[in-house]
PDB file of C-alpha atoms and ligand atoms in Angstrom:
ATOM      1  CA  THR N  18     -13.978 -11.129   1.760  1.00 88.00           C
ATOM      2  CA  PRO N  19     -10.827  -9.825   3.455  1.00 95.00           C
ATOM      3  CA  LEU N  20      -9.539  -6.434   2.333  1.00 97.00           C
ATOM      4  CA  LEU N  21      -6.101  -7.960   1.777  1.00 98.00           C
ATOM      5  CA  LEU N  22      -5.616 -11.584   0.824  1.00 98.00           C
ATOM      6  CA  ILE N  23      -2.231 -13.226   0.256  1.00 98.00           C
ATOM      7  CA  ASP N  24      -1.990 -16.901  -0.662  1.00 98.00           C
ATOM      8  CA  ASP N  25       1.224 -18.891  -0.861  1.00 98.00           C
ATOM      9  CA  LEU N  26       3.458 -16.024  -1.905  1.00 98.00           C
ATOM     10  CA  HIS N  27       7.016 -16.933  -2.878  1.00 98.00           C
ATOM     11  CA  PHE N  28       9.722 -14.579  -4.032  1.00 98.00           C
ATOM     12  CA  ALA N  29      13.432 -14.751  -4.818  1.00 98.00           C
ATOM     13  CA  TYR N  30      15.597 -11.758  -5.765  1.00 98.00           C
ATOM     14  CA  PRO N  31      17.417 -11.871  -9.108  1.00 97.00           C
ATOM     15  CA  ASP N  32      20.639 -12.898  -7.322  1.00 97.00           C
ATOM     16  CA  GLY N  33      18.826 -16.035  -6.150  1.00 96.00           C
ATOM     17  CA  ARG N  34      18.314 -15.005  -2.531  1.00 97.00           C
ATOM     18  CA  VAL N  35      14.955 -16.382  -1.393  1.00 98.00           C
ATOM     19  CA  ALA N  36      13.014 -13.750   0.579  1.00 98.00           C
ATOM     20  CA  LEU N  37       9.453 -15.143   0.793  1.00 98.00           C
ATOM     21  CA  ARG N  38       8.770 -18.877   1.281  1.00 98.00           C
ATOM     22  CA  GLY N  39       5.004 -19.255   1.219  1.00 98.00           C
ATOM     23  CA  VAL N  40       3.262 -16.328   2.904  1.00 98.00           C
ATOM     24  CA  HIS N  41      -0.459 -16.652   3.704  1.00 98.00           C
ATOM     25  CA  LEU N  42      -2.242 -13.635   5.133  1.00 98.00           C
ATOM     26  CA  ARG N  43      -5.729 -12.214   5.457  1.00 98.00           C
ATOM     27  CA  ILE N  44      -6.399  -8.735   6.768  1.00 98.00           C
ATOM     28  CA  ALA N  45      -9.928  -7.449   7.384  1.00 98.00           C
ATOM     29  CA  ARG N  46     -11.001  -3.873   6.764  1.00 97.00           C
ATOM     30  CA  GLY N  47     -10.117  -1.641   9.709  1.00 96.00           C
ATOM     31  CA  GLU N  48      -7.417  -3.840  11.231  1.00 97.00           C
ATOM     32  CA  LYS N  49      -4.109  -2.259  12.245  1.00 98.00           C
ATOM     33  CA  VAL N  50      -1.556  -5.020  11.924  1.00 98.00           C
ATOM     34  CA  ALA N  51       2.065  -4.955  13.115  1.00 98.00           C
ATOM     35  CA  LEU N  52       4.620  -6.862  11.061  1.00 98.00           C
ATOM     36  CA  VAL N  53       7.648  -7.740  13.182  1.00 97.00           C
ATOM     37  CA  GLY N  54      10.633 -10.055  12.953  1.00 97.00           C
ATOM     38  CA  PRO N  55      14.421  -9.987  12.639  1.00 97.00           C
ATOM     39  CA  ASN N  56      16.272  -8.146   9.867  1.00 96.00           C
ATOM     40  CA  GLY N  57      16.154 -10.165   6.705  1.00 97.00           C
ATOM     41  CA  ALA N  58      12.874 -11.896   7.643  1.00 98.00           C
ATOM     42  CA  GLY N  59      11.182 -10.616   4.480  1.00 98.00           C
ATOM     43  CA  LYS N  60       9.060  -7.760   5.847  1.00 98.00           C
ATOM     44  CA  SER N  61      10.137  -5.125   3.306  1.00 97.00           C
ATOM     45  CA  THR N  62       9.903  -7.637   0.496  1.00 98.00           C
ATOM     46  CA  LEU N  63       6.341  -8.466   1.521  1.00 98.00           C
ATOM     47  CA  LEU N  64       5.333  -4.788   1.660  1.00 97.00           C
ATOM     48  CA  LEU N  65       6.794  -4.188  -1.808  1.00 96.00           C
ATOM     49  CA  HIS N  66       4.445  -6.879  -3.148  1.00 97.00           C
ATOM     50  CA  LEU N  67       1.326  -5.103  -1.898  1.00 95.00           C
ATOM     51  CA  ASN N  68       1.378  -2.510  -4.634  1.00 89.00           C
ATOM     52  CA  GLY N  69       3.188  -4.532  -7.256  1.00 91.00           C
ATOM     53  CA  VAL N  70       6.675  -3.016  -6.959  1.00 92.00           C
ATOM     54  CA  LEU N  71       7.831  -6.643  -6.685  1.00 96.00           C
ATOM     55  CA  ARG N  72       5.980  -9.541  -8.306  1.00 95.00           C
ATOM     56  CA  GLY N  73       6.397 -12.981  -6.778  1.00 96.00           C
ATOM     57  CA  ASN N  74       4.585 -16.255  -7.312  1.00 97.00           C
ATOM     58  CA  GLY N  75       1.276 -16.619  -5.491  1.00 97.00           C
ATOM     59  CA  ARG N  76      -2.002 -14.807  -5.162  1.00 96.00           C
ATOM     60  CA  ILE N  77      -2.545 -11.289  -3.823  1.00 97.00           C
ATOM     61  CA  GLU N  78      -5.913  -9.541  -3.852  1.00 97.00           C
ATOM     62  CA  VAL N  79      -6.797  -6.085  -2.594  1.00 96.00           C
ATOM     63  CA  ALA N  80     -10.541  -5.650  -1.977  1.00 93.00           C
ATOM     64  CA  GLY N  81     -11.128  -8.542  -4.354  1.00 94.00           C
ATOM     65  CA  LEU N  82      -8.895  -7.106  -7.090  1.00 95.00           C
ATOM     66  CA  PRO N  83      -6.079  -9.484  -8.078  1.00 95.00           C
ATOM     67  CA  VAL N  84      -2.695  -7.758  -8.209  1.00 95.00           C
ATOM     68  CA  SER N  85      -1.306  -8.227 -11.701  1.00 93.00           C
ATOM     69  CA  GLU N  86       0.464  -6.316 -14.456  1.00 91.00           C
ATOM     70  CA  ARG N  87      -2.947  -5.339 -15.816  1.00 94.00           C
ATOM     71  CA  THR N  88      -4.356  -3.971 -12.538  1.00 95.00           C
ATOM     72  CA  LEU N  89      -1.287  -2.115 -11.256  1.00 93.00           C
ATOM     73  CA  SER N  90      -2.685   1.406 -11.487  1.00 89.00           C
ATOM     74  CA  GLN N  91      -5.900   0.392  -9.687  1.00 92.00           C
ATOM     75  CA  VAL N  92      -3.895  -1.497  -7.077  1.00 93.00           C
ATOM     76  CA  ARG N  93      -1.666   1.522  -6.463  1.00 90.00           C
ATOM     77  CA  ALA N  94      -4.710   3.683  -5.840  1.00 91.00           C
ATOM     78  CA  ARG N  95      -5.853   1.189  -3.172  1.00 95.00           C
ATOM     79  CA  VAL N  96      -2.559   0.506  -1.403  1.00 96.00           C
ATOM     80  CA  GLY N  97      -0.469   3.375  -0.088  1.00 95.00           C
ATOM     81  CA  LEU N  98       3.118   2.415   0.646  1.00 95.00           C
ATOM     82  CA  VAL N  99       5.084   4.705   2.977  1.00 95.00           C
ATOM     83  CA  PHE N 100       8.818   4.061   2.754  1.00 93.00           C
ATOM     84  CA  GLN N 101      11.191   4.172   5.679  1.00 91.00           C
ATOM     85  CA  ASN N 102      13.099   7.123   4.278  1.00 92.00           C
ATOM     86  CA  PRO N 103      10.782   9.989   3.247  1.00 93.00           C
ATOM     87  CA  ASP N 104      13.489  11.285   0.901  1.00 91.00           C
ATOM     88  CA  ASP N 105      12.616   8.305  -1.318  1.00 90.00           C
ATOM     89  CA  GLN N 106       9.079   9.656  -1.633  1.00 90.00           C
ATOM     90  CA  LEU N 107       9.528  13.450  -1.823  1.00 94.00           C
ATOM     91  CA  PHE N 108      11.044  14.930  -4.954  1.00 92.00           C
ATOM     92  CA  SER N 109       9.075  18.088  -5.853  1.00 95.00           C
ATOM     93  CA  PRO N 110      10.059  21.711  -5.193  1.00 95.00           C
ATOM     94  CA  THR N 111       7.042  22.258  -2.917  1.00 97.00           C
ATOM     95  CA  VAL N 112       5.023  20.195  -0.461  1.00 97.00           C
ATOM     96  CA  PHE N 113       1.896  20.961  -2.476  1.00 97.00           C
ATOM     97  CA  GLU N 114       3.348  19.459  -5.657  1.00 97.00           C
ATOM     98  CA  ASP N 115       4.547  16.365  -3.852  1.00 97.00           C
ATOM     99  CA  VAL N 116       1.108  15.680  -2.385  1.00 97.00           C
ATOM    100  CA  ALA N 117      -0.629  16.575  -5.684  1.00 97.00           C
ATOM    101  CA  PHE N 118       1.541  14.201  -7.724  1.00 95.00           C
ATOM    102  CA  GLY N 119      -0.487  11.022  -7.095  1.00 93.00           C
ATOM    103  CA  PRO N 120      -3.971  12.484  -7.644  1.00 94.00           C
ATOM    104  CA  LEU N 121      -2.747  14.362 -10.756  1.00 94.00           C
ATOM    105  CA  HIS N 122      -1.527  11.104 -12.230  1.00 91.00           C
ATOM    106  CA  MET N 123      -4.879   9.489 -11.464  1.00 89.00           C
ATOM    107  CA  GLY N 124      -6.285  11.932 -14.005  1.00 89.00           C
ATOM    108  CA  LEU N 125      -8.360  13.981 -11.568  1.00 94.00           C
ATOM    109  CA  ALA N 126      -9.436  17.543 -12.392  1.00 95.00           C
ATOM    110  CA  ALA N 127      -7.355  20.360 -10.908  1.00 95.00           C
ATOM    111  CA  ARG N 128      -9.940  21.345  -8.301  1.00 97.00           C
ATOM    112  CA  ASP N 129     -10.359  17.743  -7.147  1.00 97.00           C
ATOM    113  CA  VAL N 130      -6.584  17.456  -6.869  1.00 97.00           C
ATOM    114  CA  GLN N 131      -6.534  20.675  -4.860  1.00 97.00           C
ATOM    115  CA  ALA N 132      -9.252  19.404  -2.544  1.00 98.00           C
ATOM    116  CA  ARG N 133      -7.430  16.123  -1.980  1.00 97.00           C
ATOM    117  CA  VAL N 134      -4.140  17.864  -1.221  1.00 98.00           C
ATOM    118  CA  GLU N 135      -5.821  20.126   1.294  1.00 97.00           C
ATOM    119  CA  ARG N 136      -7.614  17.225   2.946  1.00 96.00           C
ATOM    120  CA  ALA N 137      -4.442  15.117   3.132  1.00 96.00           C
ATOM    121  CA  LEU N 138      -2.330  17.957   4.551  1.00 97.00           C
ATOM    122  CA  ALA N 139      -5.026  18.724   7.132  1.00 95.00           C
ATOM    123  CA  LEU N 140      -5.125  15.057   8.192  1.00 94.00           C
ATOM    124  CA  VAL N 141      -1.398  15.077   8.945  1.00 94.00           C
ATOM    125  CA  GLY N 142      -1.495  18.557  10.494  1.00 94.00           C
ATOM    126  CA  MET N 143       0.696  20.157   7.811  1.00 96.00           C
ATOM    127  CA  SER N 144      -1.703  22.559   6.071  1.00 97.00           C
ATOM    128  CA  THR N 145       0.542  25.562   6.577  1.00 97.00           C
ATOM    129  CA  TYR N 146       3.480  23.838   4.850  1.00 97.00           C
ATOM    130  CA  ARG N 147       2.083  23.707   1.321  1.00 96.00           C
ATOM    131  CA  GLU N 148       4.564  26.149  -0.233  1.00 96.00           C
ATOM    132  CA  ARG N 149       7.580  24.871   1.705  1.00 96.00           C
ATOM    133  CA  HIS N 150      10.426  22.962   0.103  1.00 95.00           C
ATOM    134  CA  PRO N 151      10.283  19.375   1.465  1.00 93.00           C
ATOM    135  CA  TYR N 152      14.074  19.099   1.482  1.00 89.00           C
ATOM    136  CA  HIS N 153      14.468  21.537   4.364  1.00 89.00           C
ATOM    137  CA  LEU N 154      11.888  20.019   6.717  1.00 95.00           C
ATOM    138  CA  SER N 155      12.677  17.937   9.788  1.00 94.00           C
ATOM    139  CA  MET N 156      12.493  14.150   9.627  1.00 93.00           C
ATOM    140  CA  GLY N 157       9.152  14.143  11.467  1.00 94.00           C
ATOM    141  CA  GLU N 158       7.720  16.766   9.110  1.00 95.00           C
ATOM    142  CA  LYS N 159       8.970  14.884   6.056  1.00 95.00           C
ATOM    143  CA  LYS N 160       7.345  11.705   7.389  1.00 95.00           C
ATOM    144  CA  ARG N 161       4.013  13.498   7.685  1.00 95.00           C
ATOM    145  CA  ILE N 162       4.304  14.862   4.159  1.00 96.00           C
ATOM    146  CA  ALA N 163       5.208  11.416   2.837  1.00 96.00           C
ATOM    147  CA  ILE N 164       2.073  10.066   4.547  1.00 96.00           C
ATOM    148  CA  ALA N 165       0.036  12.906   3.014  1.00 96.00           C
ATOM    149  CA  THR N 166       1.291  12.009  -0.485  1.00 96.00           C
ATOM    150  CA  VAL N 167      -0.175   8.561   0.061  1.00 95.00           C
ATOM    151  CA  LEU N 168      -3.394   9.727   1.779  1.00 96.00           C
ATOM    152  CA  ALA N 169      -4.128  12.009  -1.178  1.00 96.00           C
ATOM    153  CA  MET N 170      -4.597   8.847  -3.247  1.00 94.00           C
ATOM    154  CA  GLU N 171      -7.393   7.905  -0.804  1.00 94.00           C
ATOM    155  CA  PRO N 172      -6.107   4.342  -0.407  1.00 95.00           C
ATOM    156  CA  GLU N 173      -7.894   1.514   1.377  1.00 95.00           C
ATOM    157  CA  ILE N 174      -4.726   0.166   2.979  1.00 97.00           C
ATOM    158  CA  LEU N 175      -1.655   1.960   4.292  1.00 97.00           C
ATOM    159  CA  ALA N 176       1.560  -0.034   4.464  1.00 97.00           C
ATOM    160  CA  PHE N 177       4.511   1.353   6.437  1.00 96.00           C
ATOM    161  CA  ASP N 178       8.144   0.296   6.529  1.00 95.00           C
ATOM    162  CA  GLU N 179       9.617   1.277   9.920  1.00 93.00           C
ATOM    163  CA  PRO N 180       7.548   4.450  10.375  1.00 94.00           C
ATOM    164  CA  SER N 181       9.108   5.537  13.670  1.00 93.00           C
ATOM    165  CA  ALA N 182      12.747   4.942  12.632  1.00 91.00           C
ATOM    166  CA  GLY N 183      14.840   8.105  12.804  1.00 89.00           C
ATOM    167  CA  LEU N 184      12.254  10.165  14.705  1.00 92.00           C
ATOM    168  CA  ASP N 185      12.915  11.977  17.964  1.00 92.00           C
ATOM    169  CA  PRO N 186      10.606  10.968  20.861  1.00 93.00           C
ATOM    170  CA  ARG N 187       8.221  13.874  20.353  1.00 93.00           C
ATOM    171  CA  ALA N 188       7.830  13.324  16.600  1.00 91.00           C
ATOM    172  CA  ARG N 189       7.435   9.619  17.272  1.00 94.00           C
ATOM    173  CA  ARG N 190       4.597  10.176  19.737  1.00 94.00           C
ATOM    174  CA  GLY N 191       2.911  12.546  17.305  1.00 93.00           C
ATOM    175  CA  LEU N 192       3.183   9.983  14.522  1.00 94.00           C
ATOM    176  CA  ILE N 193       1.675   7.210  16.644  1.00 95.00           C
ATOM    177  CA  ARG N 194      -1.246   9.476  17.590  1.00 95.00           C
ATOM    178  CA  LEU N 195      -1.740  10.451  13.948  1.00 94.00           C
ATOM    179  CA  LEU N 196      -1.804   6.838  12.748  1.00 95.00           C
ATOM    180  CA  ARG N 197      -4.041   5.718  15.599  1.00 96.00           C
ATOM    181  CA  ASP N 198      -6.618   8.342  14.658  1.00 94.00           C
ATOM    182  CA  LEU N 199      -6.666   7.516  10.938  1.00 94.00           C
ATOM    183  CA  PRO N 200      -9.607   5.187  10.293  1.00 93.00           C
ATOM    184  CA  LEU N 201      -7.762   3.073   7.739  1.00 95.00           C
ATOM    185  CA  THR N 202      -6.504  -0.478   7.491  1.00 97.00           C
ATOM    186  CA  MET N 203      -2.763  -0.567   8.207  1.00 97.00           C
ATOM    187  CA  LEU N 204       0.114  -2.987   7.918  1.00 98.00           C
ATOM    188  CA  VAL N 205       3.103  -1.636   9.825  1.00 97.00           C
ATOM    189  CA  SER N 206       6.561  -3.182   9.666  1.00 97.00           C
ATOM    190  CA  THR N 207       8.430  -2.143  12.798  1.00 96.00           C
ATOM    191  CA  HIS N 208      10.943  -2.976  15.537  1.00 95.00           C
ATOM    192  CA  ASP N 209       9.248  -0.462  17.840  1.00 95.00           C
ATOM    193  CA  MET N 210       7.263  -2.591  20.311  1.00 95.00           C
ATOM    194  CA  ALA N 211       5.899   0.444  22.156  1.00 94.00           C
ATOM    195  CA  MET N 212       4.436   1.557  18.851  1.00 95.00           C
ATOM    196  CA  VAL N 213       2.922  -1.893  18.304  1.00 96.00           C
ATOM    197  CA  GLN N 214       1.354  -1.743  21.731  1.00 95.00           C
ATOM    198  CA  GLU N 215      -0.152   1.709  21.226  1.00 95.00           C
ATOM    199  CA  LEU N 216      -1.188   1.386  17.590  1.00 96.00           C
ATOM    200  CA  CYS N 217      -1.865  -2.202  16.575  1.00 97.00           C
ATOM    201  CA  ASP N 218      -4.574  -4.680  17.464  1.00 95.00           C
ATOM    202  CA  ARG N 219      -2.902  -7.591  15.723  1.00 97.00           C
ATOM    203  CA  MET N 220       0.707  -8.697  15.427  1.00 97.00           C
ATOM    204  CA  ILE N 221       2.352 -10.936  12.851  1.00 98.00           C
ATOM    205  CA  ILE N 222       5.858 -12.297  13.296  1.00 98.00           C
ATOM    206  CA  MET N 223       7.908 -13.164  10.219  1.00 98.00           C
ATOM    207  CA  ASP N 224      11.081 -15.190  10.119  1.00 98.00           C
ATOM    208  CA  GLU N 225      13.041 -16.514   7.144  1.00 98.00           C
ATOM    209  CA  GLY N 226      10.367 -15.624   4.638  1.00 98.00           C
ATOM    210  CA  ARG N 227       7.384 -17.038   6.490  1.00 98.00           C
ATOM    211  CA  ILE N 228       4.768 -15.928   8.987  1.00 98.00           C
ATOM    212  CA  VAL N 229       5.593 -17.834  12.174  1.00 98.00           C
ATOM    213  CA  ALA N 230       3.057 -16.264  14.557  1.00 97.00           C
ATOM    214  CA  ASP N 231      -0.135 -14.257  14.233  1.00 97.00           C
ATOM    215  CA  GLY N 232      -2.330 -13.071  17.073  1.00 96.00           C
ATOM    216  CA  THR N 233      -3.640 -10.313  19.276  1.00 95.00           C
ATOM    217  CA  ALA N 234      -0.904  -7.739  19.800  1.00 93.00           C
ATOM    218  CA  ALA N 235      -1.626  -7.204  23.502  1.00 90.00           C
ATOM    219  CA  THR N 236      -1.531 -10.955  24.247  1.00 91.00           C
ATOM    220  CA  MET N 237       1.631 -11.593  22.242  1.00 92.00           C
ATOM    221  CA  LEU N 238       3.451  -8.659  23.842  1.00 91.00           C
ATOM    222  CA  ASP N 239       2.465  -9.890  27.315  1.00 88.00           C
ATOM    223  CA  ASP N 240       3.839 -13.348  26.566  1.00 78.00           C
ATOM    224  CA  GLU N 241       7.318 -12.030  25.744  1.00 66.00           C
TER     225      GLU N 241
HETATM  226  P1  ADP M 900      13.322  -7.326   6.358  1.00 50.49           P
HETATM  227  O1  ADP M 900      12.540  -6.196   5.789  1.00 50.49           O
HETATM  228  O2  ADP M 900      12.490  -8.231   7.242  1.00 50.49           O
HETATM  229  O3  ADP M 900      14.584  -6.909   7.009  1.00 50.49           O
HETATM  230  P2  ADP M 900      13.929  -7.932   3.609  1.00 50.49           P
HETATM  231  O4  ADP M 900      12.631  -8.129   2.919  1.00 50.49           O
HETATM  232  O5  ADP M 900      14.616  -6.626   3.441  1.00 50.49           O
HETATM  233  O6  ADP M 900      13.735  -8.296   5.155  1.00 50.49           O
HETATM  234  O7  ADP M 900      14.933  -9.073   3.178  1.00 50.49           O
HETATM  235  C1  ADP M 900      14.545 -10.438   3.024  1.00 50.49           C
HETATM  236  C2  ADP M 900      15.705 -11.193   2.420  1.00 50.49           C
HETATM  237  O8  ADP M 900      15.889 -10.732   1.079  1.00 50.49           O
HETATM  238  C3  ADP M 900      17.032 -10.985   3.114  1.00 50.49           C
HETATM  239  O9  ADP M 900      17.761 -12.177   2.983  1.00 50.49           O
HETATM  240  C4  ADP M 900      17.682  -9.872   2.329  1.00 50.49           C
HETATM  241  O10 ADP M 900      19.076  -9.908   2.412  1.00 50.49           O
HETATM  242  C5  ADP M 900      17.203 -10.202   0.929  1.00 50.49           C
HETATM  243  N1  ADP M 900      17.108  -8.998   0.077  1.00 50.49           N
HETATM  244  C6  ADP M 900      16.439  -7.860   0.337  1.00 50.49           C
HETATM  245  N2  ADP M 900      16.553  -6.978  -0.674  1.00 50.49           N
HETATM  246  C7  ADP M 900      17.336  -7.602  -1.609  1.00 50.49           C
HETATM  247  C8  ADP M 900      17.807  -7.221  -2.884  1.00 50.49           C
HETATM  248  N3  ADP M 900      17.540  -6.035  -3.410  1.00 50.49           N
HETATM  249  N4  ADP M 900      18.566  -8.119  -3.559  1.00 50.49           N
HETATM  250  C9  ADP M 900      18.844  -9.317  -3.029  1.00 50.49           C
HETATM  251  N5  ADP M 900      18.409  -9.750  -1.824  1.00 50.49           N
HETATM  252  C10 ADP M 900      17.668  -8.889  -1.121  1.00 50.49           C
HETATM  253  P1  ADP M 901      15.171  -3.318   5.983  1.00 50.49           P
HETATM  254  O1  ADP M 901      15.228  -4.432   6.982  1.00 50.49           O
HETATM  255  O2  ADP M 901      14.862  -2.009   6.621  1.00 50.49           O
HETATM  256  O3  ADP M 901      14.389  -3.631   4.777  1.00 50.49           O
HETATM  257  P2  ADP M 901      17.597  -4.161   4.756  1.00 50.49           P
HETATM  258  O4  ADP M 901      18.912  -4.041   5.421  1.00 50.49           O
HETATM  259  O5  ADP M 901      16.937  -5.482   4.635  1.00 50.49           O
HETATM  260  O6  ADP M 901      16.657  -3.109   5.476  1.00 50.49           O
HETATM  261  O7  ADP M 901      17.681  -3.555   3.269  1.00 50.49           O
HETATM  262  C1  ADP M 901      18.138  -2.273   3.032  1.00 50.49           C
HETATM  263  C2  ADP M 901      18.267  -2.103   1.515  1.00 50.49           C
HETATM  264  O8  ADP M 901      19.263  -3.007   1.013  1.00 50.49           O
HETATM  265  C3  ADP M 901      16.984  -2.429   0.765  1.00 50.49           C
HETATM  266  O9  ADP M 901      16.840  -1.571  -0.343  1.00 50.49           O
HETATM  267  C4  ADP M 901      17.174  -3.856   0.305  1.00 50.49           C
HETATM  268  O10 ADP M 901      16.437  -4.102  -0.883  1.00 50.49           O
HETATM  269  C5  ADP M 901      18.674  -3.898   0.057  1.00 50.49           C
HETATM  270  N1  ADP M 901      19.229  -5.227   0.312  1.00 50.49           N
HETATM  271  C6  ADP M 901      19.079  -5.968   1.450  1.00 50.49           C
HETATM  272  N2  ADP M 901      19.708  -7.141   1.330  1.00 50.49           N
HETATM  273  C7  ADP M 901      20.285  -7.146   0.112  1.00 50.49           C
HETATM  274  C8  ADP M 901      21.085  -8.087  -0.610  1.00 50.49           C
HETATM  275  N3  ADP M 901      21.415  -9.275  -0.105  1.00 50.49           N
HETATM  276  N4  ADP M 901      21.501  -7.750  -1.841  1.00 50.49           N
HETATM  277  C9  ADP M 901      21.162  -6.575  -2.361  1.00 50.49           C
HETATM  278  N5  ADP M 901      20.416  -5.648  -1.739  1.00 50.49           N
HETATM  279  C10 ADP M 901      19.970  -5.923  -0.519  1.00 50.49           C
END
């Protein structure tokens, strides 16, 4: 079974704007998949369905678990969503508390929470930042902390909305290296084709609420 399965997903916003018009997608464990397409194609809307922030019509399963009202907390432990703007994800007075928030709310014991925070901060190279106030960090540092908050949940899939947006070239390179080295399944919405080339094995193109192309990233980039 695929790690992520989406069948015939449709979604319209409350104002009637149709954002997804029948999305079918299967992602196998370990794949790093780029999600590209023009603004308004439905990429963000699709990502927001992966952990049940939005609920459209259709079937979504994560590691065989159907996404529904009843399974939301389990789904959110399996899918880590990293927003474009880290300020949407960081709200605690210290980095430690931000990264501890998810595992604490999973009901883990304090020492397990501690261990997860340390592991997550080490993975993103931010171990020395635990007592810092997230607000005062650079964009690249905030991005890494936002990723750590999600890694601390030990998810099976990471979903990113425009991860390299707003980063200077050095922070961007560091982020690509970090993501490339993480042995996790990823779905990455981006306009950054160099990032696709360096990070992703597969590329999906969305347009007007549908997937219009799906193939090997290297081949599709060569064809452009
Ligand atoms: P993308 O991420 O590919 O730019 P979005 O998922 O943000 O695309 O948008 C898909 C469509 O849904 C667009 O037509 C967009 O204007 C619309 N849309 C996005 N968010 C909202 C919202 N909160 N309310 C109404 N329409 C929205
Ligand atoms: P992105 O492509 O990065 O998702 P968008 O420009 O599509 O950026 O959306 C930026 C924000 O505006 C999102 O929070 C989205 O939900 C909201 N938004 C986009 N289109 C609409 C719309 N037609 N009506 C209301 N909110 C929208």
